[in-house]
PDB file of C-alpha atoms in Angstrom:
ATOM      1  CA  PRO A  94      13.472 -51.611  41.379  1.00 90.00           C
ATOM      2  CA  PHE A  95       9.844 -51.787  40.226  1.00 91.00           C
ATOM      3  CA  ARG A  96       8.778 -53.696  43.369  1.00 91.00           C
ATOM      4  CA  ASN A  97       9.463 -50.525  45.330  1.00 95.00           C
ATOM      5  CA  PRO A  98       8.057 -47.496  43.480  1.00 96.00           C
ATOM      6  CA  ARG A  99       9.683 -44.973  45.845  1.00 97.00           C
ATOM      7  CA  ALA A 100      13.103 -46.536  45.300  1.00 98.00           C
ATOM      8  CA  ALA A 101      12.417 -46.711  41.556  1.00 97.00           C
ATOM      9  CA  ILE A 102      11.583 -43.005  41.466  1.00 98.00           C
ATOM     10  CA  GLU A 103      14.829 -42.195  43.279  1.00 98.00           C
ATOM     11  CA  GLU A 104      16.753 -44.389  40.857  1.00 97.00           C
ATOM     12  CA  VAL A 105      15.177 -42.604  37.875  1.00 97.00           C
ATOM     13  CA  ARG A 106      16.313 -39.288  39.372  1.00 97.00           C
ATOM     14  CA  ASN A 107      19.821 -40.641  40.041  1.00 96.00           C
ATOM     15  CA  VAL A 108      20.171 -42.001  36.515  1.00 94.00           C
ATOM     16  CA  ARG A 109      18.997 -38.719  35.030  1.00 95.00           C
ATOM     17  CA  GLN A 110      21.467 -36.722  37.124  1.00 95.00           C
ATOM     18  CA  MET A 111      24.324 -38.962  35.978  1.00 95.00           C
ATOM     19  CA  GLY A 112      23.551 -37.926  32.400  1.00 92.00           C
ATOM     20  CA  GLY A 113      23.486 -39.923  29.199  1.00 89.00           C
ATOM     21  CA  ALA A 114      20.367 -41.969  29.912  1.00 92.00           C
ATOM     22  CA  VAL A 115      17.572 -41.886  27.353  1.00 94.00           C
ATOM     23  CA  SER A 116      15.266 -44.568  28.728  1.00 95.00           C
ATOM     24  CA  ILE A 117      14.343 -46.699  31.706  1.00 96.00           C
ATOM     25  CA  PHE A 118      14.308 -50.482  31.323  1.00 94.00           C
ATOM     26  CA  VAL A 119      11.147 -52.452  32.058  1.00 95.00           C
ATOM     27  CA  ARG A 120      10.153 -55.948  31.016  1.00 91.00           C
ATOM     28  CA  GLY A 121       6.755 -56.889  29.607  1.00 89.00           C
ATOM     29  CA  MET A 122       5.770 -57.992  33.095  1.00 90.00           C
ATOM     30  CA  GLU A 123       7.429 -56.924  36.329  1.00 92.00           C
ATOM     31  CA  TRP A 124       7.141 -59.158  39.387  1.00 89.00           C
ATOM     32  CA  ASP A 125       3.974 -60.835  38.132  1.00 91.00           C
ATOM     33  CA  MET A 126       2.304 -57.494  37.448  1.00 93.00           C
ATOM     34  CA  PRO A 127       1.573 -56.152  33.961  1.00 93.00           C
ATOM     35  CA  VAL A 128       3.221 -52.866  33.019  1.00 94.00           C
ATOM     36  CA  ASN A 129      -0.170 -51.161  33.094  1.00 96.00           C
ATOM     37  CA  HIS A 130      -0.610 -51.931  36.827  1.00 96.00           C
ATOM     38  CA  PRO A 131      -1.458 -48.731  38.757  1.00 96.00           C
ATOM     39  CA  THR A 132       1.407 -49.441  41.206  1.00 96.00           C
ATOM     40  CA  PHE A 133       3.799 -48.351  38.454  1.00 97.00           C
ATOM     41  CA  PHE A 134       2.045 -45.065  37.594  1.00 97.00           C
ATOM     42  CA  PRO A 135       4.166 -42.908  39.954  1.00 98.00           C
ATOM     43  CA  ILE A 136       7.280 -44.357  38.307  1.00 98.00           C
ATOM     44  CA  TYR A 137       5.952 -43.475  34.846  1.00 98.00           C
ATOM     45  CA  GLU A 138       5.097 -39.982  36.074  1.00 98.00           C
ATOM     46  CA  GLU A 139       8.712 -39.501  37.177  1.00 98.00           C
ATOM     47  CA  ILE A 140      10.090 -40.970  33.938  1.00 98.00           C
ATOM     48  CA  GLU A 141       7.871 -38.595  31.981  1.00 98.00           C
ATOM     49  CA  GLY A 142       8.937 -35.659  34.161  1.00 97.00           C
ATOM     50  CA  GLN A 143      12.600 -36.490  33.543  1.00 97.00           C
ATOM     51  CA  ASN A 144      11.970 -36.581  29.767  1.00 97.00           C
ATOM     52  CA  LEU A 145      13.032 -40.209  29.457  1.00 97.00           C
ATOM     53  CA  ALA A 146      11.369 -43.045  27.560  1.00 97.00           C
ATOM     54  CA  VAL A 147      10.159 -46.388  28.878  1.00 98.00           C
ATOM     55  CA  ALA A 148      12.079 -49.162  27.111  1.00 96.00           C
ATOM     56  CA  VAL A 149      10.036 -52.364  27.239  1.00 95.00           C
ATOM     57  CA  HIS A 150      12.623 -55.095  26.700  1.00 90.00           C
ATOM     58  CA  ILE A 151      12.429 -58.854  26.421  1.00 84.00           C
ATOM     59  CA  GLY A 152      13.125 -60.785  29.602  1.00 79.00           C
ATOM     60  CA  PHE A 153      11.447 -62.728  32.351  1.00 75.00           C
ATOM     61  CA  GLY A 154      10.033 -60.404  34.973  1.00 79.00           C
ATOM     62  CA  SER A 155       7.638 -62.950  36.378  1.00 80.00           C
ATOM     63  CA  PRO A 156       8.636 -65.476  39.043  1.00 80.00           C
ATOM     64  CA  THR A 157       5.360 -67.310  38.353  1.00 82.00           C
ATOM     65  CA  ILE A 158       6.222 -67.769  34.677  1.00 78.00           C
ATOM     66  CA  ASN A 159       9.745 -68.844  35.622  1.00 74.00           C
ATOM     67  CA  ARG A 160       8.305 -71.555  37.899  1.00 77.00           C
ATOM     68  CA  MET A 161       6.228 -72.898  35.000  1.00 76.00           C
ATOM     69  CA  PHE A 162       9.449 -74.142  33.415  1.00 71.00           C
ATOM     70  CA  GLU A 163      11.225 -75.503  36.504  1.00 71.00           C
ATOM     71  CA  GLY A 164      12.341 -79.091  36.154  1.00 71.00           C
ATOM     72  CA  LEU A 165      11.917 -79.291  32.389  1.00 67.00           C
ATOM     73  CA  PRO A 166      14.900 -80.813  30.623  1.00 64.00           C
ATOM     74  CA  GLY A 167      17.190 -78.338  28.878  1.00 58.00           C
ATOM     75  CA  LEU A 168      17.427 -78.230  25.129  1.00 50.00           C
ATOM     76  CA  SER A 169      20.544 -76.120  24.909  1.00 51.00           C
ATOM     77  CA  ASP A 170      23.143 -74.437  27.062  1.00 50.00           C
ATOM     78  CA  GLU A 171      23.194 -71.453  24.693  1.00 54.00           C
ATOM     79  CA  LEU A 172      21.165 -69.234  27.031  1.00 52.00           C
ATOM     80  CA  PRO A 173      21.214 -71.004  30.407  1.00 54.00           C
ATOM     81  CA  PHE A 174      19.375 -68.162  32.161  1.00 55.00           C
ATOM     82  CA  ILE A 175      16.304 -68.616  29.918  1.00 59.00           C
ATOM     83  CA  PRO A 176      14.425 -71.899  30.244  1.00 59.00           C
ATOM     84  CA  PRO A 177      14.476 -73.391  26.706  1.00 59.00           C
ATOM     85  CA  ARG A 178      10.733 -73.931  26.552  1.00 61.00           C
ATOM     86  CA  GLY A 179      10.184 -70.402  27.785  1.00 65.00           C
ATOM     87  CA  ARG A 180      12.032 -68.710  24.965  1.00 63.00           C
ATOM     88  CA  LEU A 181       8.827 -68.002  23.049  1.00 63.00           C
ATOM     89  CA  LEU A 182       7.600 -65.975  26.001  1.00 65.00           C
ATOM     90  CA  VAL A 183      10.833 -64.079  26.390  1.00 63.00           C
ATOM     91  CA  SER A 184      11.208 -63.534  22.658  1.00 65.00           C
ATOM     92  CA  GLY A 185       8.190 -61.396  22.234  1.00 80.00           C
ATOM     93  CA  LEU A 186       4.892 -62.453  23.741  1.00 85.00           C
ATOM     94  CA  LEU A 187       5.452 -60.478  26.932  1.00 88.00           C
ATOM     95  CA  ILE A 188       6.420 -57.442  24.851  1.00 91.00           C
ATOM     96  CA  GLN A 189       3.190 -57.760  22.883  1.00 92.00           C
ATOM     97  CA  TYR A 190       1.281 -58.240  26.123  1.00 92.00           C
ATOM     98  CA  ALA A 191       2.811 -55.009  27.433  1.00 95.00           C
ATOM     99  CA  PHE A 192       1.890 -53.148  24.231  1.00 96.00           C
ATOM    100  CA  HIS A 193      -1.747 -54.230  24.493  1.00 95.00           C
ATOM    101  CA  GLY A 194      -1.816 -53.337  28.187  1.00 95.00           C
ATOM    102  CA  ILE A 195      -0.381 -49.876  27.585  1.00 96.00           C
ATOM    103  CA  VAL A 196      -2.833 -49.177  24.767  1.00 95.00           C
ATOM    104  CA  SER A 197      -5.932 -50.685  26.389  1.00 93.00           C
ATOM    105  CA  ALA A 198      -5.315 -49.030  29.763  1.00 94.00           C
ATOM    106  CA  GLY A 199      -4.897 -45.622  28.121  1.00 93.00           C
ATOM    107  CA  LEU A 200      -1.386 -45.049  29.487  1.00 95.00           C
ATOM    108  CA  ILE A 201      -0.499 -43.153  26.329  1.00 93.00           C
ATOM    109  CA  GLU A 202      -3.210 -40.620  27.114  1.00 93.00           C
ATOM    110  CA  ASP A 203      -2.577 -40.638  30.892  1.00 95.00           C
ATOM    111  CA  PHE A 204       1.098 -39.747  30.359  1.00 97.00           C
ATOM    112  CA  PRO A 205       0.968 -37.492  27.284  1.00 96.00           C
ATOM    113  CA  LYS A 206       4.702 -36.715  27.130  1.00 97.00           C
ATOM    114  CA  LEU A 207       5.941 -40.226  27.849  1.00 97.00           C
ATOM    115  CA  ARG A 208       7.482 -42.222  25.017  1.00 98.00           C
ATOM    116  CA  TRP A 209       7.408 -46.024  24.837  1.00 97.00           C
ATOM    117  CA  VAL A 210       9.830 -48.206  22.905  1.00 96.00           C
ATOM    118  CA  PHE A 211       9.513 -51.977  22.459  1.00 95.00           C
ATOM    119  CA  LEU A 212      12.917 -53.606  22.099  1.00 92.00           C
ATOM    120  CA  GLU A 213      14.320 -56.854  20.723  1.00 86.00           C
ATOM    121  CA  ALA A 214      11.045 -58.462  19.749  1.00 86.00           C
ATOM    122  CA  GLY A 215      11.170 -57.292  16.150  1.00 86.00           C
ATOM    123  CA  SER A 216       8.597 -54.918  14.774  1.00 90.00           C
ATOM    124  CA  GLU A 217       6.450 -56.860  12.327  1.00 91.00           C
ATOM    125  CA  TRP A 218       4.069 -57.812  15.144  1.00 93.00           C
ATOM    126  CA  ILE A 219       3.189 -54.126  15.546  1.00 94.00           C
ATOM    127  CA  ILE A 220       0.997 -54.030  12.423  1.00 93.00           C
ATOM    128  CA  PRO A 221      -1.539 -56.673  13.561  1.00 94.00           C
ATOM    129  CA  ALA A 222      -1.325 -55.344  17.138  1.00 95.00           C
ATOM    130  CA  VAL A 223      -2.334 -51.869  15.972  1.00 95.00           C
ATOM    131  CA  ARG A 224      -5.166 -53.290  13.875  1.00 94.00           C
ATOM    132  CA  SER A 225      -6.381 -55.266  16.881  1.00 94.00           C
ATOM    133  CA  ALA A 226      -6.270 -52.153  19.066  1.00 95.00           C
ATOM    134  CA  GLU A 227      -8.164 -50.143  16.453  1.00 95.00           C
ATOM    135  CA  ARG A 228     -10.854 -52.831  16.245  1.00 95.00           C
ATOM    136  CA  SER A 229     -11.144 -52.605  20.041  1.00 93.00           C
ATOM    137  CA  GLY A 230     -11.888 -48.894  19.841  1.00 94.00           C
ATOM    138  CA  HIS A 231      -8.399 -47.452  20.355  1.00 92.00           C
ATOM    139  CA  ARG A 232      -8.379 -45.319  17.235  1.00 89.00           C
ATOM    140  CA  ARG A 233      -5.348 -43.103  17.965  1.00 91.00           C
ATOM    141  CA  VAL A 234      -2.717 -45.842  18.225  1.00 93.00           C
ATOM    142  CA  ARG A 235      -1.457 -45.323  14.675  1.00 91.00           C
ATOM    143  CA  LYS A 236      -1.247 -41.581  15.354  1.00 92.00           C
ATOM    144  CA  HIS A 237       0.945 -42.185  18.416  1.00 94.00           C
ATOM    145  CA  PHE A 238       3.565 -43.801  16.187  1.00 93.00           C
ATOM    146  CA  GLU A 239       3.421 -40.848  13.822  1.00 90.00           C
ATOM    147  CA  GLU A 240       3.705 -38.386  16.738  1.00 92.00           C
ATOM    148  CA  GLY A 241       6.850 -40.040  18.104  1.00 94.00           C
ATOM    149  CA  ARG A 242       5.230 -41.553  21.195  1.00 96.00           C
ATOM    150  CA  LEU A 243       5.590 -45.247  20.248  1.00 96.00           C
ATOM    151  CA  PHE A 244       8.668 -46.960  18.799  1.00 96.00           C
ATOM    152  CA  ALA A 245       9.820 -50.510  18.119  1.00 95.00           C
ATOM    153  CA  SER A 246      13.176 -52.010  17.314  1.00 92.00           C
ATOM    154  CA  CYS A 247      13.514 -53.701  13.973  1.00 89.00           C
ATOM    155  CA  GLU A 248      15.533 -56.758  13.062  1.00 85.00           C
ATOM    156  CA  PRO A 249      17.751 -57.051   9.960  1.00 82.00           C
ATOM    157  CA  ASP A 250      15.606 -59.782   8.411  1.00 88.00           C
ATOM    158  CA  GLU A 251      12.301 -57.899   8.632  1.00 91.00           C
ATOM    159  CA  ASP A 252      10.483 -56.371   5.669  1.00 93.00           C
ATOM    160  CA  LEU A 253      11.487 -52.794   6.436  1.00 92.00           C
ATOM    161  CA  LEU A 254       9.924 -51.404   3.265  1.00 93.00           C
ATOM    162  CA  TYR A 255       6.542 -52.824   4.287  1.00 93.00           C
ATOM    163  CA  LEU A 256       6.946 -51.549   7.848  1.00 91.00           C
ATOM    164  CA  THR A 257       7.890 -48.013   6.815  1.00 92.00           C
ATOM    165  CA  ARG A 258       4.902 -47.863   4.476  1.00 92.00           C
ATOM    166  CA  GLN A 259       2.642 -48.444   7.480  1.00 88.00           C
ATOM    167  CA  PHE A 260       3.708 -45.606   9.787  1.00 86.00           C
ATOM    168  CA  GLY A 261       6.709 -43.962   8.130  1.00 89.00           C
ATOM    169  CA  GLU A 262      10.343 -44.389   9.121  1.00 89.00           C
ATOM    170  CA  ASP A 263      10.609 -42.509  12.393  1.00 93.00           C
ATOM    171  CA  TRP A 264       9.123 -45.181  14.672  1.00 94.00           C
ATOM    172  CA  LEU A 265      11.788 -47.819  13.986  1.00 93.00           C
ATOM    173  CA  VAL A 266      14.915 -48.023  16.144  1.00 91.00           C
ATOM    174  CA  VAL A 267      17.832 -50.419  16.477  1.00 84.00           C
ATOM    175  CA  ALA A 268      18.386 -52.084  19.856  1.00 73.00           C
ATOM    176  CA  SER A 269      22.032 -52.138  20.848  1.00 69.00           C
ATOM    177  CA  ASP A 270      22.425 -53.557  24.327  1.00 62.00           C
ATOM    178  CA  LEU A 271      25.539 -55.445  23.366  1.00 59.00           C
ATOM    179  CA  PRO A 272      27.373 -57.758  23.765  1.00 57.00           C
ATOM    180  CA  HIS A 273      25.209 -60.406  22.188  1.00 57.00           C
ATOM    181  CA  ALA A 274      26.134 -63.753  20.759  1.00 56.00           C
ATOM    182  CA  ASP A 275      24.561 -62.612  17.465  1.00 54.00           C
TER     183      ASP A 275
END
């Protein structure tokens, strides 16, 4: 419950005590706030203290963005909970937005033991995102992948050979929050 950091911290503790958890789910934007909003820092501190990762997953976490698509005619009933014209946002742009926010705000340095994984948006976008961050003065981003602090899920149709040549193999994961229609 990211709207209530105290409740979120308690939930992180509960999940950890139950055992088996490896990460805490967050979307690229939670309740109209970017993931690098200071309100969330106590939650990240607890996640780090519990030796869990933050799993940034696709999904609408913004009522404002949801309202942008209200009243538009549907294109398909395939995913009725995602407005058809909003699928580009849910399919990766908010994940990329979160990545840039995490890097530019220095969250990787502020929480030195916290791991971040970006799920179900593919991984090919990471290469230009890292280059963009490096051009903006964030020189250690590539190193964070190599150190096991940043991960991304890959898709079967991606150029995995190219991706592994960039940062090695250990930063790629497979997302498996099944069942999926695919």
